[in-house]
Short mmCIF file of C-alpha atoms in Angstrom, two decimals:
data_model
loop_
_atom_site.label_atom_id
_atom_site.label_comp_id
_atom_site.label_asym_id
_atom_site.label_seq_id
_atom_site.Cartn_x
_atom_site.Cartn_y
_atom_site.Cartn_z
CA UNK A 1 -93.90 3.31 -48.42
CA UNK A 2 -90.62 1.60 -47.59
CA UNK A 3 -87.41 3.60 -47.82
CA UNK A 4 -84.26 1.55 -47.96
CA UNK A 5 -81.92 3.83 -46.08
CA UNK A 6 -78.31 3.76 -47.17
CA UNK A 7 -75.20 4.32 -45.10
CA UNK A 8 -72.24 5.85 -46.89
CA UNK A 9 -69.36 3.43 -46.60
CA UNK A 10 -66.86 4.11 -49.34
CA UNK A 11 -64.26 1.48 -50.10
CA UNK A 12 -61.05 1.41 -52.08
CA UNK A 13 -61.93 0.26 -55.57
CA UNK A 14 -59.04 -0.26 -57.97
CA UNK A 15 -59.00 -3.07 -60.50
CA UNK A 16 -56.15 -5.48 -59.93
CA UNK A 17 -54.76 -8.07 -62.27
CA UNK A 18 -56.89 -11.19 -61.90
CA UNK A 19 -55.41 -14.02 -59.91
CA UNK A 20 -55.47 -16.59 -62.67
CA UNK A 21 -56.30 -20.19 -61.88
CA UNK A 22 -54.63 -22.57 -64.32
CA UNK A 23 -54.23 -26.27 -64.53
CA UNK A 24 -51.97 -27.78 -61.88
CA UNK A 25 -49.27 -30.35 -62.40
CA UNK A 26 -48.53 -32.89 -59.71
CA UNK A 27 -49.07 -32.61 -55.98
CA UNK A 28 -45.43 -32.99 -54.96
CA UNK A 29 -44.64 -31.62 -51.54
CA UNK A 30 -42.40 -28.61 -51.01
CA UNK A 31 -41.05 -30.22 -47.90
CA UNK A 32 -39.56 -33.51 -46.95
CA UNK A 33 -40.49 -34.83 -43.53
CA UNK A 34 -36.97 -36.16 -43.17
CA UNK A 35 -35.25 -32.89 -44.00
CA UNK A 36 -37.60 -30.13 -42.81
CA UNK A 37 -35.83 -28.18 -40.09
CA UNK A 38 -38.27 -27.04 -37.39
CA UNK A 39 -37.24 -23.85 -35.67
CA UNK A 40 -38.60 -20.53 -34.47
CA UNK A 41 -36.24 -18.55 -36.67
CA UNK A 42 -37.88 -15.96 -38.90
CA UNK A 43 -35.30 -16.71 -41.56
CA UNK A 44 -35.81 -20.47 -41.78
CA UNK A 45 -36.79 -21.62 -45.25
CA UNK A 46 -39.07 -24.12 -46.90
CA UNK A 47 -36.81 -26.31 -48.99
CA UNK A 48 -37.35 -28.96 -51.61
CA UNK A 49 -36.74 -32.60 -50.96
CA UNK A 50 -32.99 -32.12 -51.32
CA UNK A 51 -30.72 -29.11 -51.46
CA UNK A 52 -31.70 -25.44 -51.57
CA UNK A 53 -31.56 -23.91 -55.03
CA UNK A 54 -29.36 -20.84 -55.27
CA UNK A 55 -29.10 -20.37 -59.05
CA UNK A 56 -31.62 -18.71 -61.37
CA UNK A 57 -34.96 -20.48 -61.62
CA UNK A 58 -35.71 -21.52 -65.17
CA UNK A 59 -39.51 -21.42 -65.17
CA UNK A 60 -40.50 -18.05 -63.70
CA UNK A 61 -39.18 -15.60 -66.29
CA UNK A 62 -42.16 -13.71 -67.72
CA UNK A 63 -44.55 -15.39 -65.28
CA UNK A 64 -47.23 -13.07 -63.85
CA UNK A 65 -45.92 -13.78 -60.33
CA UNK A 66 -42.21 -13.55 -61.14
CA UNK A 67 -41.60 -10.54 -58.89
CA UNK A 68 -43.52 -12.05 -55.97
CA UNK A 69 -41.66 -15.35 -56.33
CA UNK A 70 -38.27 -13.63 -56.36
CA UNK A 71 -39.26 -11.59 -53.30
CA UNK A 72 -40.39 -14.71 -51.43
CA UNK A 73 -37.15 -16.53 -52.17
CA UNK A 74 -35.13 -13.51 -51.10
CA UNK A 75 -37.18 -13.28 -47.89
CA UNK A 76 -36.29 -16.90 -47.21
CA UNK A 77 -39.66 -18.55 -46.59
CA UNK A 78 -39.79 -20.54 -49.83
CA UNK A 79 -37.28 -21.95 -52.28
CA UNK A 80 -37.03 -23.63 -55.64
CA UNK A 81 -36.35 -27.24 -56.54
CA UNK A 82 -32.95 -28.84 -57.08
CA UNK A 83 -33.56 -29.00 -60.84
CA UNK A 84 -33.59 -25.21 -61.01
CA UNK A 85 -37.37 -24.80 -61.27
CA UNK A 86 -39.96 -23.23 -59.02
CA UNK A 87 -43.02 -24.99 -60.45
CA UNK A 88 -45.26 -21.91 -60.04
CA UNK A 89 -48.42 -23.70 -61.19
CA UNK A 90 -48.04 -26.68 -58.87
CA UNK A 91 -50.68 -27.14 -56.19
CA UNK A 92 -49.95 -26.21 -52.59
CA UNK A 93 -51.17 -28.30 -49.69
CA UNK A 94 -52.73 -26.89 -46.56
CA UNK A 95 -49.64 -27.81 -44.58
CA UNK A 96 -47.31 -26.12 -47.06
CA UNK A 97 -49.33 -22.90 -47.08
CA UNK A 98 -49.50 -22.53 -43.29
CA UNK A 99 -45.79 -23.27 -43.12
CA UNK A 100 -45.02 -20.46 -45.55
CA UNK A 101 -47.33 -18.09 -43.63
CA UNK A 102 -45.69 -19.02 -40.33
CA UNK A 103 -42.18 -18.39 -41.61
CA UNK A 104 -43.01 -15.26 -43.61
CA UNK A 105 -44.70 -13.55 -40.66
CA UNK A 106 -42.24 -14.93 -38.08
CA UNK A 107 -44.59 -16.90 -35.85
CA UNK A 108 -43.09 -19.12 -33.18
CA UNK A 109 -43.10 -22.70 -34.45
CA UNK A 110 -41.43 -24.82 -31.79
CA UNK A 111 -41.23 -28.57 -32.15
CA UNK A 112 -42.75 -30.55 -29.29
CA UNK A 113 -42.09 -34.12 -28.26
CA UNK A 114 -45.67 -34.99 -29.11
CA UNK A 115 -45.34 -33.79 -32.71
CA UNK A 116 -45.62 -36.66 -35.16
CA UNK A 117 -45.63 -34.75 -38.46
CA UNK A 118 -43.14 -32.20 -39.81
CA UNK A 119 -45.94 -29.64 -40.15
CA UNK A 120 -47.38 -29.95 -36.61
CA UNK A 121 -45.39 -26.99 -35.18
CA UNK A 122 -46.53 -24.74 -38.01
CA UNK A 123 -50.17 -25.70 -37.55
CA UNK A 124 -49.90 -24.99 -33.84
CA UNK A 125 -48.35 -21.63 -34.66
CA UNK A 126 -51.19 -20.44 -36.93
CA UNK A 127 -53.83 -21.79 -34.53
CA UNK A 128 -52.24 -20.01 -31.55
CA UNK A 129 -52.04 -16.80 -33.58
CA UNK A 130 -55.75 -17.01 -34.43
CA UNK A 131 -55.18 -17.42 -38.18
CA UNK A 132 -56.65 -20.92 -38.30
CA UNK A 133 -59.12 -23.01 -36.32
CA UNK A 134 -59.20 -26.76 -36.23
CA UNK A 135 -62.87 -26.65 -37.22
CA UNK A 136 -62.08 -24.85 -40.50
CA UNK A 137 -61.48 -28.11 -42.35
CA UNK A 138 -64.29 -30.67 -42.26
CA UNK A 139 -62.82 -33.05 -44.81
CA UNK A 140 -59.44 -34.09 -46.20
CA UNK A 141 -56.08 -33.93 -44.44
CA UNK A 142 -53.25 -31.45 -44.08
CA UNK A 143 -51.79 -32.97 -47.24
CA UNK A 144 -54.91 -31.99 -49.21
CA UNK A 145 -54.41 -29.20 -51.74
CA UNK A 146 -55.60 -25.91 -50.23
CA UNK A 147 -58.56 -24.14 -51.84
CA UNK A 148 -58.92 -20.45 -52.48
CA UNK A 149 -61.55 -20.18 -49.74
CA UNK A 150 -59.30 -21.92 -47.21
CA UNK A 151 -56.44 -19.66 -48.21
CA UNK A 152 -58.70 -16.60 -47.89
CA UNK A 153 -59.72 -17.59 -44.34
CA UNK A 154 -56.14 -17.80 -43.14
CA UNK A 155 -55.01 -14.71 -45.02
CA UNK A 156 -57.71 -12.31 -43.92
CA UNK A 157 -57.35 -13.34 -40.28
CA UNK A 158 -53.58 -12.99 -40.49
CA UNK A 159 -53.98 -9.44 -41.79
CA UNK A 160 -56.70 -8.32 -39.34
CA UNK A 161 -56.26 -8.68 -35.59
CA UNK A 162 -59.98 -8.17 -34.97
CA UNK A 163 -60.69 -11.52 -36.61
CA UNK A 164 -58.14 -13.53 -34.64
CA UNK A 165 -60.13 -14.03 -31.46
CA UNK A 166 -61.42 -17.56 -30.94
CA UNK A 167 -64.80 -16.02 -30.14
CA UNK A 168 -65.06 -14.37 -33.55
CA UNK A 169 -67.79 -16.06 -35.58
CA UNK A 170 -67.27 -14.36 -38.95
CA UNK A 171 -68.80 -16.54 -41.66
CA UNK A 172 -66.96 -17.92 -44.66
CA UNK A 173 -69.00 -15.64 -46.93
CA UNK A 174 -67.95 -12.54 -45.01
CA UNK A 175 -64.33 -13.66 -44.81
CA UNK A 176 -64.26 -14.11 -48.59
CA UNK A 177 -65.73 -10.65 -49.05
CA UNK A 178 -63.17 -9.14 -46.68
CA UNK A 179 -60.39 -10.93 -48.56
CA UNK A 180 -61.54 -9.46 -51.87
CA UNK A 181 -62.44 -6.05 -50.44
CA UNK A 182 -58.93 -5.57 -49.03
CA UNK A 183 -57.18 -6.89 -52.13
CA UNK A 184 -55.86 -10.11 -50.60
CA UNK A 185 -57.79 -12.23 -53.08
CA UNK A 186 -58.57 -11.27 -56.67
CA UNK A 187 -60.93 -13.00 -59.04
CA UNK A 188 -60.32 -15.63 -61.66
CA UNK A 189 -60.17 -14.75 -65.35
CA UNK A 190 -63.94 -14.14 -65.48
CA UNK A 191 -64.00 -12.38 -62.12
CA UNK A 192 -65.63 -15.30 -60.34
CA UNK A 193 -64.33 -16.33 -56.93
CA UNK A 194 -63.46 -19.97 -57.60
CA UNK A 195 -63.67 -20.72 -53.89
CA UNK A 196 -63.23 -24.47 -54.32
CA UNK A 197 -60.44 -24.19 -56.87
CA UNK A 198 -57.05 -25.26 -55.57
CA UNK A 199 -54.27 -22.72 -55.18
CA UNK A 200 -50.82 -22.79 -56.73
CA UNK A 201 -47.33 -21.99 -55.49
CA UNK A 202 -47.33 -18.73 -57.42
CA UNK A 203 -50.65 -17.66 -55.95
CA UNK A 204 -49.53 -18.59 -52.45
CA UNK A 205 -46.43 -16.42 -52.41
CA UNK A 206 -48.38 -13.57 -54.02
CA UNK A 207 -51.04 -13.66 -51.31
CA UNK A 208 -48.48 -13.98 -48.53
CA UNK A 209 -46.78 -10.83 -49.80
CA UNK A 210 -50.16 -9.09 -49.75
CA UNK A 211 -50.65 -10.18 -46.13
CA UNK A 212 -47.30 -8.65 -45.25
CA UNK A 213 -48.15 -5.45 -47.12
CA UNK A 214 -51.47 -5.07 -45.28
CA UNK A 215 -49.82 -5.69 -41.93
CA UNK A 216 -47.42 -2.86 -42.78
CA UNK A 217 -50.36 -0.55 -43.46
CA UNK A 218 -50.08 -0.54 -47.24
CA UNK A 219 -53.16 -0.22 -49.44
CA UNK A 220 -53.67 -2.92 -52.05
CA UNK A 221 -55.41 -2.74 -55.38
CA UNK A 222 -58.87 -4.26 -55.26
CA UNK A 223 -60.56 -6.39 -57.89
CA UNK A 224 -63.91 -4.63 -57.77
CA UNK A 225 -65.63 -7.32 -59.81
CA UNK A 226 -64.53 -10.14 -57.48
CA UNK A 227 -65.50 -8.07 -54.43
CA UNK A 228 -68.92 -7.55 -56.00
CA UNK A 229 -69.50 -11.27 -56.44
CA UNK A 230 -68.29 -11.99 -52.92
CA UNK A 231 -70.51 -9.30 -51.40
CA UNK A 232 -73.59 -10.68 -53.13
CA UNK A 233 -72.85 -14.16 -51.77
CA UNK A 234 -72.64 -12.68 -48.29
CA UNK A 235 -75.18 -9.82 -48.21
CA UNK A 236 -77.33 -10.49 -51.32
CA UNK A 237 -76.28 -7.08 -52.63
CA UNK A 238 -73.13 -5.49 -54.02
CA UNK A 239 -73.99 -1.90 -53.09
CA UNK A 240 -70.88 -1.38 -50.97
CA UNK A 241 -68.51 -2.73 -53.62
CA UNK A 242 -69.98 -0.61 -56.41
CA UNK A 243 -71.44 2.47 -54.73
CA UNK A 244 -69.81 2.58 -51.32
CA UNK A 245 -73.13 2.51 -49.45
CA UNK A 246 -74.99 -0.07 -47.43
CA UNK A 247 -78.74 -0.54 -46.99
CA UNK A 248 -80.11 -0.38 -43.47
CA UNK A 249 -81.55 -3.83 -42.99
CA UNK A 250 -80.82 -7.27 -44.35
CA UNK A 251 -82.12 -9.33 -47.23
CA UNK A 252 -84.52 -11.02 -47.65
CA UNK A 253 -86.66 -7.99 -46.77
CA UNK A 254 -90.42 -8.17 -46.35
CA UNK A 255 -92.22 -5.52 -48.43
CA UNK A 256 -95.77 -6.82 -48.04
CA UNK A 257 -97.04 -4.21 -45.54
CA UNK A 258 -100.44 -5.90 -45.30
CA UNK A 259 -101.11 -5.74 -49.03
CA UNK A 260 -102.85 -8.61 -50.79
CA UNK A 261 -99.75 -9.50 -52.77
CA UNK A 262 -96.86 -10.60 -50.58
CA UNK A 263 -93.54 -9.21 -51.77
CA UNK A 264 -90.12 -10.25 -50.50
CA UNK A 265 -87.06 -8.37 -51.71
CA UNK A 266 -84.40 -11.04 -52.01
CA UNK A 267 -81.49 -9.36 -53.76
CA UNK A 268 -80.35 -5.96 -55.02
CA UNK A 269 -77.67 -5.84 -57.72
CA UNK A 270 -75.94 -2.72 -59.00
CA UNK A 271 -74.51 -3.13 -62.51
CA UNK A 272 -72.20 -0.72 -64.30
CA UNK A 273 -73.69 -0.75 -67.80
CA UNK A 274 -70.69 1.14 -69.16
CA UNK A 275 -68.31 -1.72 -68.36
CA UNK A 276 -68.90 -4.86 -70.49
CA UNK A 277 -66.87 -6.90 -67.97
CA UNK A 278 -68.63 -5.60 -64.85
CA UNK A 279 -69.99 -8.03 -62.29
CA UNK A 280 -73.37 -9.46 -63.41
CA UNK A 281 -73.16 -7.48 -66.65
CA UNK A 282 -73.73 -10.63 -68.72
CA UNK A 283 -77.08 -11.08 -66.97
CA UNK A 284 -78.30 -7.85 -68.53
CA UNK A 285 -76.81 -7.78 -72.06
CA UNK A 286 -79.31 -5.34 -73.56
CA UNK A 287 -81.32 -3.01 -71.36
CA UNK A 288 -83.70 -0.38 -72.71
CA UNK A 289 -84.37 2.87 -70.86
CA UNK A 290 -88.07 3.62 -70.78
CA UNK A 291 -87.47 7.37 -70.76
CA UNK A 292 -86.10 7.41 -74.32
CA UNK A 293 -86.25 3.82 -75.57
CA UNK A 294 -82.47 3.69 -76.06
CA UNK A 295 -80.04 1.05 -74.91
CA UNK A 296 -78.32 1.80 -71.64
CA UNK A 297 -74.59 2.42 -72.02
CA UNK A 298 -73.51 4.87 -69.31
CA UNK A 299 -75.91 4.13 -66.47
CA UNK A 300 -76.05 2.23 -63.23
CA UNK A 301 -78.69 -0.47 -63.37
CA UNK A 302 -80.30 -1.35 -60.04
CA UNK A 303 -81.90 -4.77 -60.33
CA UNK A 304 -84.25 -5.92 -57.57
CA UNK A 305 -85.00 -9.61 -57.31
CA UNK A 306 -88.37 -10.21 -55.66
CA UNK A 307 -90.64 -13.05 -54.77
CA UNK A 308 -94.28 -12.10 -55.39
CA UNK A 309 -97.08 -14.26 -54.05
CA UNK A 310 -100.86 -13.89 -54.26
CA UNK A 311 -103.29 -15.99 -52.23
CA UNK A 312 -106.24 -13.61 -52.51
CA UNK A 313 -108.42 -14.52 -55.47
CA UNK A 314 -110.24 -11.48 -56.86
CA UNK A 315 -110.77 -9.46 -60.00
CA UNK A 316 -108.10 -7.12 -61.31
CA UNK A 317 -104.43 -7.22 -62.09
CA UNK A 318 -101.11 -6.78 -60.39
CA UNK A 319 -99.13 -4.95 -63.04
CA UNK A 320 -95.39 -4.99 -62.63
CA UNK A 321 -94.94 -2.76 -65.66
CA UNK A 322 -96.48 0.11 -63.70
CA UNK A 323 -94.15 -0.11 -60.73
CA UNK A 324 -91.40 2.09 -62.02
CA UNK A 325 -91.86 4.86 -64.52
CA UNK A 326 -89.55 7.78 -65.26
CA UNK A 327 -89.48 9.84 -62.12
CA UNK A 328 -87.53 11.94 -59.69
CA UNK A 329 -85.06 9.28 -58.69
CA UNK A 330 -84.85 6.27 -60.97
CA UNK A 331 -86.13 5.56 -64.45
CA UNK A 332 -87.65 2.26 -65.41
CA UNK A 333 -85.68 -0.16 -67.54
CA UNK A 334 -86.59 -3.34 -69.37
CA UNK A 335 -84.54 -6.15 -70.89
CA UNK A 336 -84.80 -6.29 -74.65
CA UNK A 337 -86.99 -9.33 -75.22
CA UNK A 338 -84.70 -10.51 -78.02
CA UNK A 339 -81.84 -10.80 -75.54
CA UNK A 340 -83.58 -11.90 -72.35
CA UNK A 341 -81.71 -14.68 -70.62
CA UNK A 342 -84.24 -16.64 -68.59
CA UNK A 343 -81.43 -18.55 -66.89
CA UNK A 344 -80.61 -15.57 -64.70
CA UNK A 345 -83.22 -12.84 -65.02
CA UNK A 346 -86.86 -12.97 -65.90
CA UNK A 347 -89.17 -9.96 -65.84
CA UNK A 348 -92.94 -10.15 -66.07
CA UNK A 349 -95.67 -7.80 -67.22
CA UNK A 350 -98.93 -8.37 -65.38
CA UNK A 351 -100.39 -10.95 -63.01
CA UNK A 352 -104.07 -11.80 -63.02
CA UNK A 353 -105.31 -11.41 -59.45
CA UNK A 354 -108.04 -14.02 -59.83
CA UNK A 355 -105.32 -16.65 -60.07
CA UNK A 356 -102.95 -17.54 -57.29
CA UNK A 357 -99.30 -17.02 -58.15
CA UNK A 358 -95.92 -17.36 -56.53
CA UNK A 359 -93.06 -16.21 -58.73
CA UNK A 360 -89.57 -14.81 -58.73
CA UNK A 361 -89.41 -11.63 -60.77
CA UNK A 362 -86.99 -8.80 -61.37
CA UNK A 363 -87.67 -5.07 -61.28
CA UNK A 364 -85.13 -2.87 -63.06
CA UNK A 365 -84.30 0.75 -62.31
CA UNK A 366 -81.74 2.89 -64.07
CA UNK A 367 -79.95 6.19 -63.53
CA UNK A 368 -77.00 7.92 -65.26
CA UNK A 369 -73.74 7.19 -63.47
CA UNK A 370 -72.90 10.87 -63.18
CA UNK A 371 -76.17 11.54 -61.38
CA UNK A 372 -75.70 8.60 -59.01
CA UNK A 373 -72.20 9.79 -58.13
CA UNK A 374 -73.44 13.34 -57.59
CA UNK A 375 -76.25 12.15 -55.32
CA UNK A 376 -73.84 9.98 -53.36
CA UNK A 377 -71.49 12.90 -52.80
CA UNK A 378 -74.44 15.03 -51.62
CA UNK A 379 -75.88 12.18 -49.51
CA UNK A 380 -79.10 12.30 -51.53
CA UNK A 381 -79.13 8.71 -52.75
CA UNK A 382 -81.93 6.41 -51.67
CA UNK A 383 -84.31 3.75 -52.92
CA UNK A 384 -87.94 3.96 -51.82
CA UNK A 385 -90.30 1.06 -52.37
CA UNK A 386 -94.02 0.87 -51.67
CA UNK A 387 -96.61 -1.87 -52.02
CA UNK A 388 -100.09 -0.38 -51.83
CA UNK A 389 -103.50 -1.55 -52.89
CA UNK A 390 -105.54 0.97 -54.87
CA UNK A 391 -109.22 -0.07 -54.70
CA UNK A 392 -110.25 2.33 -57.44
CA UNK A 393 -107.63 1.00 -59.80
CA UNK A 394 -107.99 -2.52 -58.45
CA UNK A 395 -104.24 -2.86 -58.90
CA UNK A 396 -101.55 -3.72 -56.43
CA UNK A 397 -98.46 -1.79 -57.37
CA UNK A 398 -94.93 -1.10 -56.28
CA UNK A 399 -93.68 2.41 -56.96
CA UNK A 400 -90.10 3.62 -57.07
#
């Protein structure tokens, strides 16, 4: 018997407006190398190629980031263009983003005699502050459009002093999760992370304002769906994002325990079946509860992705359908065969033991959301998994 112990670790979980990624126009720079004024002043601005724009910008009214753009201009770390536009959907380069971060936060960006580019002082400033490392970019130049992942790296370090040490080895996957968990980064229209998508001017000033808010101790709204996707990429589970708990141990997790069938637990997903837009919900469009044969609508689905492998040829069966029946903790669930999407999830019935097999399969457990929440509040939530051989039944089974 294997009990996956869970540590309560509740997180803020409010749904924020998605950070929309739309088509970008041109890649014109916000700064001119000939006119950019390099100074340590907190009030210095990023200007367009000519004069600063002081009149009303014509292309931000009604834009989702209108308030953030106006706040950024008022704060003085970004400006519009001489034609009276802001170009909110225009791409931002790496150099432009670190320059805005430097000026918004008030980092010391002093020009040195050895500087050859207008952005060199700003890069030195974010590196010295621990927001950026020269090894972060392994391709492109500082004039390359910044991606959402690159923006997340800088942002989450800027907001969290614990990540600024040069010795900190936090992975990109964890940094992206931290960025979504704290509300710095929200998902795209479908909730996906879009890590390699380029960022826009509107998104940049919005995220910089979020950095400033976090540094002031404010709590941001969190896109729970995006955090769920990011957590799965990092931990292979979204249990913290959805339930506020963490398993003790890491995935992949060996569940063989000397049994003839080797079982490796690779991933654990928690899906809110009540929310049609929940993370991974489209993977499980129609799920039947074995306890009453009805479609699940107000449950949490716990989906366990496993690799099962048999090298022992013998009589008998390994019957996955017997692993989880209605019981004390979780009820068994199955995907309606008419709706099964083999692209993402495939469940199997039985394996003939006299044939070798090595397959990826999913085991589905279900519980009413109200019961899960009650058990979490009482610290009585756990998942126990066993893999035992029963000689009399001649079946290798996994129980709940």
